[in-house]
Amino acid sequence: MLSSILARVSQRTGRTLLLPSTQSLCVRGLTTSRPLAMPIRFDAIPGGSFTFNDGNDIPKIGLGISRIVDQDKLTSAVRAALTAGYRLFDTARIYKNEQMLGIALKTAMGELGLKREDIFITTKVPTLNDDPAGGTELSVKESLDKLQTDYLDLVLVHYPRDRYTGNDDDERNGLNRKIVWQKLEEIQARGSIRSIGVSNYEVYHLVEMQEYAKVVPVLNQCEYHPYNTEKLLRRYCGQKGIVFQAFSSLCWGNQEILNEHPVKAAAEKYGVTPQTILYSFAVSTGVGIIPKSETPARIASNLHDTIKVRLPSLPTSRKRCWPSIEDSFSVPAARPENASRLRCSLW
């Protein structure tokens, strides 16, 4: 009976609803055993979705909001994003705008008649040298409060070490990573986090996790663009069922990459901006993106122009192996000034 009802609702709304599973759910510090909210698929939204290795879904394209710290601008951006069809919003403790995002979402969702389960919120916790377990617990609690929600769809470990007070050679880095991850596993088991993942993790860090992680990360968010394609890391993530999501798809605002011949040629061919081609480069290679903007028109184009461009993968045959999208759309190797700003292979 319930299955048939869910099928009819899914057909009418365009969202796939599944039968609930029972899990401990933490609501504002009170733990109770009741059915966890039914997983909702985001495959029907513009751009589609990835399915995590834990069964939850994440939209392939979301709105990044780092460095947007003005309430009016953020509310306007969130309203424009929801109207355009975005459902994923990416924030972090260090962005200092979680509370603003909570206010913006409450306002815009109310105007558009959307519910909490219609959106996906990602936030990130730091790895602290000083009390990493307590810092993680506090960070999640404050994120829940600031975002005005009883659960977080995805929480990432933001960096493999203390980003601001630590250093690459600190012997505590490995232990602190372990402590933070195990604390996230504990909080997830209580029900206030649906999925957990990492950010800026190299293959070394992911291999290391096999020694202590009970839960495999669902996602790794890293810098990704034609100057920095992370082939080995993405291949490893693919083998482990870890979704790869890009930040800084525009190479930190680097103008040189926008003038590379393959980028300009593709932009002219599809009638879009070079920036759109860089976003499409990620999406066409199976990588999620979180383009940042506070301009309503650009927010809409970052979604709809990107998904209408499909950089083709070249055909294969028994006689000849054709290059992949990355090879056929390659640009010169990253120059020193274009290298990733967040290299952490020794952390």
Tab-separated table of C-alpha atoms in Angstrom:
chain	number	residue	atom	x	y	z
A	1	MET	CA	0.000	0.000	0.000
A	2	LEU	CA	2.725	2.452	1.047
A	3	SER	CA	4.828	1.507	-1.967
A	4	SER	CA	2.004	2.344	-4.382
A	5	ILE	CA	1.396	5.693	-2.658
A	6	LEU	CA	5.088	6.572	-2.896
A	7	ALA	CA	5.090	5.622	-6.574
A	8	ARG	CA	2.197	7.974	-7.308
A	9	VAL	CA	3.794	10.817	-5.332
A	10	SER	CA	7.101	10.277	-7.139
A	11	GLN	CA	5.381	10.397	-10.522
A	12	ARG	CA	3.597	13.644	-9.647
A	13	THR	CA	6.563	15.474	-8.091
A	14	GLY	CA	9.420	14.163	-10.212
A	15	ARG	CA	11.277	12.995	-7.092
A	16	THR	CA	11.920	9.359	-6.288
A	17	LEU	CA	10.769	8.505	-2.785
A	18	LEU	CA	11.967	5.348	-1.059
A	19	LEU	CA	10.692	3.426	1.923
A	20	PRO	CA	12.224	4.719	5.165
A	21	SER	CA	14.811	2.910	7.213
A	22	THR	CA	14.855	2.990	10.994
A	23	GLN	CA	17.776	4.835	12.558
A	24	SER	CA	18.434	6.781	15.701
A	25	LEU	CA	17.549	10.405	15.015
A	26	CYS	CA	18.971	13.257	17.047
A	27	VAL	CA	16.773	16.347	17.157
A	28	ARG	CA	18.231	19.264	19.099
A	29	GLY	CA	20.080	16.951	21.482
A	30	LEU	CA	17.195	14.527	22.074
A	31	THR	CA	17.813	11.042	20.728
A	32	THR	CA	14.849	8.932	19.765
A	33	SER	CA	14.350	5.804	17.669
A	34	ARG	CA	11.998	6.492	14.793
A	35	PRO	CA	12.035	6.161	11.001
A	36	LEU	CA	14.693	8.329	9.391
A	37	ALA	CA	13.241	10.760	6.848
A	38	MET	CA	12.707	8.981	3.551
A	39	PRO	CA	15.655	9.365	1.156
A	40	ILE	CA	14.816	11.695	-1.704
A	41	ARG	CA	16.415	11.357	-5.107
A	42	PHE	CA	17.498	14.490	-6.927
A	43	ASP	CA	17.769	12.865	-10.360
A	44	ALA	CA	14.837	14.878	-11.754
A	45	ILE	CA	16.334	18.321	-11.044
A	46	PRO	CA	18.361	20.280	-13.621
A	47	GLY	CA	21.762	18.638	-13.928
A	48	GLY	CA	20.738	15.413	-12.204
A	49	SER	CA	22.418	13.770	-9.249
A	50	PHE	CA	24.997	11.299	-8.010
A	51	THR	CA	24.084	8.440	-5.690
A	52	PHE	CA	26.510	8.059	-2.791
A	53	ASN	CA	27.950	4.764	-1.660
A	54	ASP	CA	25.614	5.006	1.363
A	55	GLY	CA	22.501	5.262	-0.836
A	56	ASN	CA	21.841	8.991	-0.433
A	57	ASP	CA	21.749	11.384	-3.389
A	58	ILE	CA	23.513	14.696	-4.033
A	59	PRO	CA	22.785	17.127	-6.874
A	60	LYS	CA	25.598	17.270	-9.408
A	61	ILE	CA	25.549	21.077	-9.471
A	62	GLY	CA	25.223	23.313	-6.433
A	63	LEU	CA	25.742	26.887	-5.325
A	64	GLY	CA	29.018	27.709	-3.615
A	65	ILE	CA	28.850	30.629	-1.192
A	66	SER	CA	32.389	31.090	0.121
A	67	ARG	CA	33.281	34.747	0.708
A	68	ILE	CA	29.646	35.901	0.463
A	69	VAL	CA	29.155	37.509	3.876
A	70	ASP	CA	26.425	40.059	3.185
A	71	GLN	CA	22.938	38.924	4.224
A	72	ASP	CA	21.022	40.737	1.481
A	73	LYS	CA	23.373	39.520	-1.246
A	74	LEU	CA	23.257	35.957	0.039
A	75	THR	CA	19.467	35.934	0.328
A	76	SER	CA	19.207	37.269	-3.224
A	77	ALA	CA	21.646	34.599	-4.446
A	78	VAL	CA	19.798	31.777	-2.691
A	79	ARG	CA	16.447	32.984	-4.025
A	80	ALA	CA	17.856	33.130	-7.565
A	81	ALA	CA	19.422	29.687	-7.180
A	82	LEU	CA	16.247	28.010	-5.925
A	83	THR	CA	14.224	29.676	-8.674
A	84	ALA	CA	16.688	28.463	-11.310
A	85	GLY	CA	16.502	24.891	-10.017
A	86	TYR	CA	19.485	24.553	-7.681
A	87	ARG	CA	18.945	22.355	-4.658
A	88	LEU	CA	22.506	21.984	-3.302
A	89	PHE	CA	24.091	24.695	-1.137
A	90	ASP	CA	27.720	24.425	-0.043
A	91	THR	CA	29.038	26.244	3.018
A	92	ALA	CA	31.605	25.714	5.780
A	93	ARG	CA	32.360	26.820	9.297
A	94	ILE	CA	35.316	28.908	8.150
A	95	TYR	CA	33.185	30.779	5.582
A	96	LYS	CA	31.435	32.514	8.493
A	97	ASN	CA	28.126	32.592	6.646
A	98	GLU	CA	26.252	29.516	7.877
A	99	GLN	CA	23.849	31.650	9.894
A	100	MET	CA	23.256	33.892	6.892
A	101	LEU	CA	22.582	30.850	4.722
A	102	GLY	CA	20.088	29.551	7.273
A	103	ILE	CA	18.214	32.853	7.191
A	104	ALA	CA	18.390	33.024	3.384
A	105	LEU	CA	17.063	29.501	2.941
A	106	LYS	CA	14.236	30.022	5.402
A	107	THR	CA	13.194	33.195	3.603
A	108	ALA	CA	13.480	31.953	0.021
A	109	MET	CA	12.060	28.491	0.660
A	110	GLY	CA	9.048	30.060	2.347
A	111	GLU	CA	8.471	32.274	-0.664
A	112	LEU	CA	8.753	29.360	-3.095
A	113	GLY	CA	6.829	26.800	-1.031
A	114	LEU	CA	9.791	24.444	-0.613
A	115	LYS	CA	10.421	22.113	2.329
A	116	ARG	CA	13.662	21.137	4.065
A	117	GLU	CA	13.735	17.781	2.292
A	118	ASP	CA	13.677	19.574	-1.066
A	119	ILE	CA	17.204	20.914	-0.572
A	120	PHE	CA	20.665	19.553	0.176
A	121	ILE	CA	23.034	21.311	2.590
A	122	THR	CA	26.773	20.642	2.747
A	123	THR	CA	28.983	22.118	5.433
A	124	LYS	CA	32.521	21.407	6.572
A	125	VAL	CA	34.319	21.017	9.878
A	126	PRO	CA	37.952	21.947	10.554
A	127	THR	CA	40.658	19.603	11.788
A	128	LEU	CA	41.913	21.280	14.947
A	129	ASN	CA	45.146	20.557	16.771
A	130	ASP	CA	43.510	21.670	20.008
A	131	ASP	CA	40.800	19.138	20.998
A	132	PRO	CA	39.886	17.786	17.543
A	133	ALA	CA	37.025	15.654	18.903
A	134	GLY	CA	35.462	18.441	20.933
A	135	GLY	CA	35.997	20.917	18.123
A	136	THR	CA	34.203	18.637	15.665
A	137	GLU	CA	31.268	18.084	18.024
A	138	LEU	CA	30.935	21.823	18.618
A	139	SER	CA	31.272	22.663	14.931
A	140	VAL	CA	28.429	20.314	13.937
A	141	LYS	CA	26.201	21.537	16.771
A	142	GLU	CA	26.735	25.179	15.839
A	143	SER	CA	26.172	24.427	12.146
A	144	LEU	CA	22.817	22.832	12.966
A	145	ASP	CA	21.827	25.861	15.029
A	146	LYS	CA	22.997	28.467	12.534
A	147	LEU	CA	21.452	26.704	9.565
A	148	GLN	CA	18.184	26.253	11.492
A	149	THR	CA	17.940	22.561	10.660
A	150	ASP	CA	17.675	19.285	12.546
A	151	TYR	CA	19.994	17.462	10.171
A	152	LEU	CA	22.814	18.085	7.716
A	153	ASP	CA	22.842	16.270	4.408
A	154	LEU	CA	26.631	16.161	4.153
A	155	VAL	CA	29.489	17.128	6.452
A	156	LEU	CA	33.045	17.147	5.120
A	157	VAL	CA	36.395	17.233	6.889
A	158	HIS	CA	37.588	20.497	5.363
A	159	TYR	CA	41.348	19.889	5.383
A	160	PRO	CA	43.641	16.968	6.262
A	161	ARG	CA	45.241	19.025	9.031
A	162	ASP	CA	44.742	22.207	11.026
A	163	ARG	CA	44.605	24.687	8.177
A	164	TYR	CA	45.556	27.790	10.123
A	165	THR	CA	47.657	26.866	13.134
A	166	GLY	CA	49.186	23.591	11.986
A	167	ASN	CA	51.989	22.683	9.601
A	168	ASP	CA	52.702	19.869	7.170
A	169	ASP	CA	55.332	18.219	9.383
A	170	ASP	CA	53.238	18.078	12.556
A	171	GLU	CA	53.189	14.488	13.812
A	172	ARG	CA	49.665	15.031	15.149
A	173	ASN	CA	48.142	15.424	11.690
A	174	GLY	CA	47.437	11.737	11.086
A	175	LEU	CA	45.997	11.160	14.556
A	176	ASN	CA	43.867	14.284	14.367
A	177	ARG	CA	42.416	13.183	11.026
A	178	LYS	CA	41.472	9.895	12.619
A	179	ILE	CA	39.881	11.565	15.650
A	180	VAL	CA	37.815	13.968	13.540
A	181	TRP	CA	36.576	11.213	11.235
A	182	GLN	CA	35.616	8.905	14.076
A	183	LYS	CA	33.737	11.754	15.749
A	184	LEU	CA	31.807	12.364	12.512
A	185	GLU	CA	30.977	8.654	12.343
A	186	GLU	CA	29.647	8.888	15.900
A	187	ILE	CA	27.519	11.950	15.141
A	188	GLN	CA	26.228	10.358	11.952
A	189	ALA	CA	25.147	7.295	13.920
A	190	ARG	CA	23.101	9.589	16.163
A	191	GLY	CA	21.189	10.753	13.102
A	192	SER	CA	21.920	14.469	12.756
A	193	ILE	CA	24.177	13.912	9.729
A	194	ARG	CA	23.087	11.859	6.714
A	195	SER	CA	26.427	11.453	4.930
A	196	ILE	CA	30.067	12.214	5.686
A	197	GLY	CA	33.008	12.902	3.407
A	198	VAL	CA	36.280	14.743	3.014
A	199	SER	CA	37.803	17.703	1.186
A	200	ASN	CA	41.341	18.298	-0.098
A	201	TYR	CA	42.265	14.666	0.604
A	202	GLU	CA	44.948	13.076	-1.553
A	203	VAL	CA	45.231	9.347	-2.282
A	204	TYR	CA	47.587	9.035	0.690
A	205	HIS	CA	44.950	10.298	3.097
A	206	LEU	CA	42.240	8.051	1.665
A	207	VAL	CA	44.459	4.965	1.868
A	208	GLU	CA	45.315	5.870	5.454
A	209	MET	CA	41.592	5.910	6.317
A	210	GLN	CA	41.321	2.191	5.605
A	211	GLU	CA	43.129	1.637	8.883
A	212	TYR	CA	40.468	3.281	11.036
A	213	ALA	CA	37.329	4.282	9.111
A	214	LYS	CA	34.161	2.258	9.616
A	215	VAL	CA	32.361	4.462	7.091
A	216	VAL	CA	33.806	5.061	3.626
A	217	PRO	CA	33.727	8.755	2.645
A	218	VAL	CA	30.926	9.444	0.190
A	219	LEU	CA	32.644	12.419	-1.452
A	220	ASN	CA	36.003	14.130	-1.860
A	221	GLN	CA	35.855	17.848	-2.740
A	222	CYS	CA	39.042	19.065	-4.409
A	223	GLU	CA	40.349	21.686	-6.793
A	224	TYR	CA	39.674	20.561	-10.361
A	225	HIS	CA	40.016	22.247	-13.765
A	226	PRO	CA	42.020	21.679	-16.982
A	227	TYR	CA	45.204	22.883	-15.287
A	228	ASN	CA	44.714	20.423	-12.431
A	229	THR	CA	42.855	17.251	-13.463
A	230	GLU	CA	43.851	14.968	-10.565
A	231	LYS	CA	43.662	11.819	-12.711
A	232	LEU	CA	45.181	9.439	-10.159
A	233	LEU	CA	43.084	10.797	-7.297
A	234	ARG	CA	39.868	10.637	-9.301
A	235	ARG	CA	40.634	7.118	-10.449
A	236	TYR	CA	41.174	6.022	-6.867
A	237	CYS	CA	37.956	7.716	-5.737
A	238	GLY	CA	36.089	5.988	-8.548
A	239	GLN	CA	37.414	2.595	-7.492
A	240	LYS	CA	36.240	3.218	-3.937
A	241	GLY	CA	32.833	4.602	-4.898
A	242	ILE	CA	33.708	8.116	-3.694
A	243	VAL	CA	32.044	10.963	-5.603
A	244	PHE	CA	34.529	13.574	-6.824
A	245	GLN	CA	33.364	17.179	-6.535
A	246	ALA	CA	35.241	20.229	-7.798
A	247	PHE	CA	35.854	23.560	-6.200
A	248	SER	CA	37.609	26.456	-7.943
A	249	SER	CA	36.496	25.261	-11.382
A	250	LEU	CA	37.653	28.637	-12.745
A	251	CYS	CA	41.197	28.165	-11.405
A	252	TRP	CA	40.922	30.833	-8.740
A	253	GLY	CA	39.908	33.480	-11.271
A	254	ASN	CA	42.982	32.892	-13.400
A	255	GLN	CA	42.552	34.766	-16.689
A	256	GLU	CA	45.130	32.771	-18.622
A	257	ILE	CA	43.068	29.587	-18.567
A	258	LEU	CA	40.102	31.448	-20.086
A	259	ASN	CA	42.276	32.334	-23.083
A	260	GLU	CA	43.558	28.830	-23.768
A	261	HIS	CA	42.694	27.838	-27.344
A	262	PRO	CA	40.614	24.725	-26.465
A	263	VAL	CA	38.547	26.763	-24.005
A	264	LYS	CA	37.958	29.666	-26.394
A	265	ALA	CA	37.205	27.346	-29.311
A	266	ALA	CA	34.640	25.381	-27.331
A	267	ALA	CA	33.028	28.584	-26.052
A	268	GLU	CA	32.650	29.847	-29.615
A	269	LYS	CA	31.291	26.510	-30.826
A	270	TYR	CA	28.580	26.300	-28.163
A	271	GLY	CA	27.858	30.021	-27.934
A	272	VAL	CA	28.677	30.274	-24.236
A	273	THR	CA	31.314	31.932	-22.075
A	274	PRO	CA	34.745	30.384	-21.413
A	275	GLN	CA	33.671	30.100	-17.765
A	276	THR	CA	30.759	27.877	-18.803
A	277	ILE	CA	33.157	25.643	-20.723
A	278	LEU	CA	35.270	25.189	-17.586
A	279	TYR	CA	32.190	24.205	-15.602
A	280	SER	CA	31.122	21.849	-18.384
A	281	PHE	CA	34.617	20.364	-18.465
A	282	ALA	CA	34.020	19.074	-14.937
A	283	VAL	CA	30.437	17.920	-15.488
A	284	SER	CA	31.359	16.191	-18.761
A	285	THR	CA	34.068	14.208	-16.968
A	286	GLY	CA	31.717	13.019	-14.215
A	287	VAL	CA	32.716	15.598	-11.625
A	288	GLY	CA	30.283	17.625	-9.519
A	289	ILE	CA	30.599	21.407	-9.305
A	290	ILE	CA	29.646	24.209	-6.905
A	291	PRO	CA	30.074	27.451	-8.878
A	292	LYS	CA	30.036	30.565	-6.712
A	293	SER	CA	28.201	33.722	-7.655
A	294	GLU	CA	25.998	36.343	-6.055
A	295	THR	CA	24.642	37.651	-9.368
A	296	PRO	CA	21.163	36.197	-10.146
A	297	ALA	CA	21.603	36.079	-13.934
A	298	ARG	CA	24.998	34.405	-13.651
A	299	ILE	CA	23.685	31.920	-11.095
A	300	ALA	CA	21.041	30.788	-13.574
A	301	SER	CA	23.464	30.582	-16.497
A	302	ASN	CA	26.023	28.662	-14.446
A	303	LEU	CA	23.416	25.914	-14.170
A	304	HIS	CA	21.458	25.951	-17.408
A	305	ASP	CA	24.214	26.911	-19.843
A	306	THR	CA	26.515	24.335	-18.290
A	307	ILE	CA	24.121	21.413	-18.623
A	308	LYS	CA	23.284	22.209	-22.236
A	309	VAL	CA	26.976	21.906	-23.173
A	310	ARG	CA	28.232	18.367	-23.432
A	311	LEU	CA	31.887	18.151	-24.374
A	312	PRO	CA	31.905	14.886	-26.340
A	313	SER	CA	34.037	11.925	-25.397
A	314	LEU	CA	35.612	10.580	-28.551
A	315	PRO	CA	34.629	7.087	-29.793
A	316	THR	CA	36.699	3.982	-29.262
A	317	SER	CA	37.364	1.070	-31.585
A	318	ARG	CA	39.355	-2.138	-31.560
A	319	LYS	CA	41.917	-0.662	-33.907
A	320	ARG	CA	42.472	2.624	-32.158
A	321	CYS	CA	41.987	3.973	-28.664
A	322	TRP	CA	40.828	7.560	-28.879
A	323	PRO	CA	41.742	10.064	-26.170
A	324	SER	CA	39.394	10.862	-23.330
A	325	ILE	CA	37.656	14.215	-22.904
A	326	GLU	CA	40.546	15.363	-20.741
A	327	ASP	CA	43.129	14.460	-23.390
A	328	SER	CA	41.159	15.828	-26.335
A	329	PHE	CA	40.354	18.999	-24.389
A	330	SER	CA	43.792	19.311	-22.836
A	331	VAL	CA	45.580	22.575	-22.232
A	332	PRO	CA	49.289	23.063	-21.508
A	333	ALA	CA	50.536	21.548	-18.282
A	334	ALA	CA	49.962	23.670	-15.233
A	335	ARG	CA	52.559	26.372	-14.915
A	336	PRO	CA	53.934	27.160	-11.447
A	337	GLU	CA	51.660	30.179	-11.043
A	338	ASN	CA	48.645	28.042	-11.965
A	339	ALA	CA	49.412	25.163	-9.634
A	340	SER	CA	46.866	24.182	-7.027
A	341	ARG	CA	46.943	26.398	-3.970
A	342	LEU	CA	45.962	23.551	-1.687
A	343	ARG	CA	48.529	20.814	-2.082
A	344	CYS	CA	48.592	18.598	0.948
A	345	SER	CA	50.199	15.303	-0.096
A	346	LEU	CA	52.574	15.400	2.871
A	347	TRP	CA	49.949	16.249	5.489
